[in-house]
Short mmCIF file of C-alpha atoms in Angstrom, two decimals:
data_model
loop_
_atom_site.label_atom_id
_atom_site.label_comp_id
_atom_site.label_asym_id
_atom_site.label_seq_id
_atom_site.Cartn_x
_atom_site.Cartn_y
_atom_site.Cartn_z
CA MET A 27 119.57 -19.31 -72.12
CA ALA A 28 120.44 -22.50 -70.20
CA GLU A 29 123.73 -24.31 -70.67
CA GLU A 30 123.68 -27.56 -72.64
CA ASN A 31 125.24 -29.49 -69.73
CA SER A 32 122.97 -28.03 -67.04
CA VAL A 33 121.35 -30.54 -64.68
CA LEU A 34 117.57 -30.93 -64.69
CA MET A 35 116.17 -30.01 -61.26
CA TYR A 36 112.82 -30.91 -59.66
CA LYS A 37 111.82 -29.32 -56.34
CA GLY A 38 115.42 -28.36 -55.63
CA HIS A 39 117.01 -31.78 -56.27
CA PRO A 40 118.79 -33.04 -59.42
CA LEU A 41 117.23 -35.57 -61.82
CA MET A 42 119.50 -37.88 -63.81
CA ARG A 43 118.28 -40.44 -66.37
CA LYS A 44 120.00 -43.49 -67.79
CA ASP A 45 117.76 -45.59 -70.07
CA ASN A 46 114.77 -46.66 -67.94
CA LEU A 47 116.30 -45.54 -64.62
CA ILE A 48 115.81 -42.07 -63.15
CA TYR A 49 117.80 -41.00 -60.10
CA TYR A 50 116.35 -38.17 -58.03
CA GLY A 51 118.56 -36.49 -55.45
CA SER A 52 122.26 -36.03 -54.84
CA MET A 53 124.75 -38.77 -53.99
CA ALA A 54 126.25 -36.28 -51.50
CA ASP A 55 123.05 -36.55 -49.41
CA SER A 56 122.12 -39.47 -47.16
CA HIS A 57 119.28 -40.71 -49.42
CA ILE A 58 118.27 -40.75 -53.10
CA VAL A 59 115.19 -41.97 -54.97
CA MET A 60 115.50 -44.42 -57.85
CA LEU A 61 112.61 -44.61 -60.31
CA GLN A 62 112.52 -47.50 -62.77
CA ILE A 63 110.13 -47.37 -65.72
CA LEU A 64 108.63 -50.86 -65.93
CA GLU A 65 106.00 -50.36 -68.66
CA THR A 66 105.27 -47.75 -71.30
CA LYS A 67 102.30 -47.04 -73.55
CA LYS A 68 102.16 -45.24 -76.85
CA VAL A 69 100.22 -41.96 -76.90
CA GLY A 70 100.30 -40.51 -80.38
CA GLU A 71 103.97 -40.50 -81.38
CA GLU A 72 105.35 -40.59 -77.81
CA GLU A 73 106.12 -43.42 -75.36
CA ILE A 74 104.68 -42.55 -71.93
CA ALA A 75 105.58 -44.34 -68.67
CA SER A 76 102.54 -46.27 -67.45
CA LYS A 77 104.06 -48.28 -64.58
CA VAL A 78 106.96 -47.04 -62.43
CA SER A 79 108.82 -48.66 -59.52
CA ILE A 80 110.04 -46.28 -56.77
CA GLN A 81 112.78 -46.95 -54.21
CA LEU A 82 114.11 -44.70 -51.47
CA GLN A 83 117.73 -45.74 -51.02
CA LEU A 84 120.64 -44.96 -48.72
CA THR A 85 123.71 -43.58 -50.48
CA ASP A 86 126.14 -45.13 -47.97
CA PRO A 87 128.66 -47.15 -50.05
CA ALA A 88 129.48 -49.32 -47.01
CA ALA A 89 125.89 -50.63 -46.83
CA LYS A 90 125.07 -53.89 -48.62
CA SER A 91 122.88 -53.47 -51.71
CA ARG A 92 119.88 -55.24 -50.14
CA ASP A 93 120.17 -53.02 -47.03
CA ARG A 94 120.19 -49.78 -49.03
CA VAL A 95 116.48 -49.90 -49.91
CA VAL A 96 114.51 -48.06 -47.23
CA LYS A 97 111.07 -47.93 -48.93
CA LYS A 98 109.66 -49.15 -52.22
CA SER A 99 106.39 -48.95 -54.14
CA GLU A 100 104.90 -49.08 -57.64
CA LYS A 101 102.74 -46.37 -59.17
CA ASP A 102 100.87 -45.75 -62.41
CA GLY A 103 102.48 -42.86 -64.25
CA LEU A 104 105.76 -41.02 -63.89
CA TYR A 105 104.34 -37.88 -62.28
CA THR A 106 102.63 -39.85 -59.48
CA ALA A 107 105.82 -41.82 -58.83
CA LEU A 108 108.04 -38.72 -58.86
CA ASP A 109 105.65 -36.87 -56.55
CA LEU A 110 105.71 -39.71 -54.00
CA GLY A 111 109.49 -40.01 -54.36
CA SER A 112 109.96 -36.30 -53.67
CA ILE A 113 107.91 -36.60 -50.46
CA TRP A 114 109.94 -39.62 -49.31
CA LEU A 115 113.21 -37.84 -50.10
CA GLU A 116 112.25 -34.63 -48.28
CA ARG A 117 111.21 -36.58 -45.18
CA ALA A 118 114.35 -38.74 -45.22
CA LEU A 119 116.65 -35.73 -45.61
CA ALA A 120 114.80 -33.88 -42.84
CA GLY A 121 115.48 -36.86 -40.54
CA LYS A 122 111.84 -37.84 -39.97
#
């Protein structure tokens, strides 16, 4: 049985959520992905993300906030956005 305080992982990297922001990756690495849920739609009883903004960001605290964003895009649906974000993160961490 998993601990209550265990961190949710996706493809080997942690996922953290705060309201409509989802951070994918570790602050100890050089890059993270920030996903922002811009729009939701109601499906049955649940609210589902329908429009998501994705940003690949540097974690360097010395960098200015506008210089931290390496790539950005918008996608329809959380899975599509998270899939693209995971590709960006893997490539950035591999140094490509």
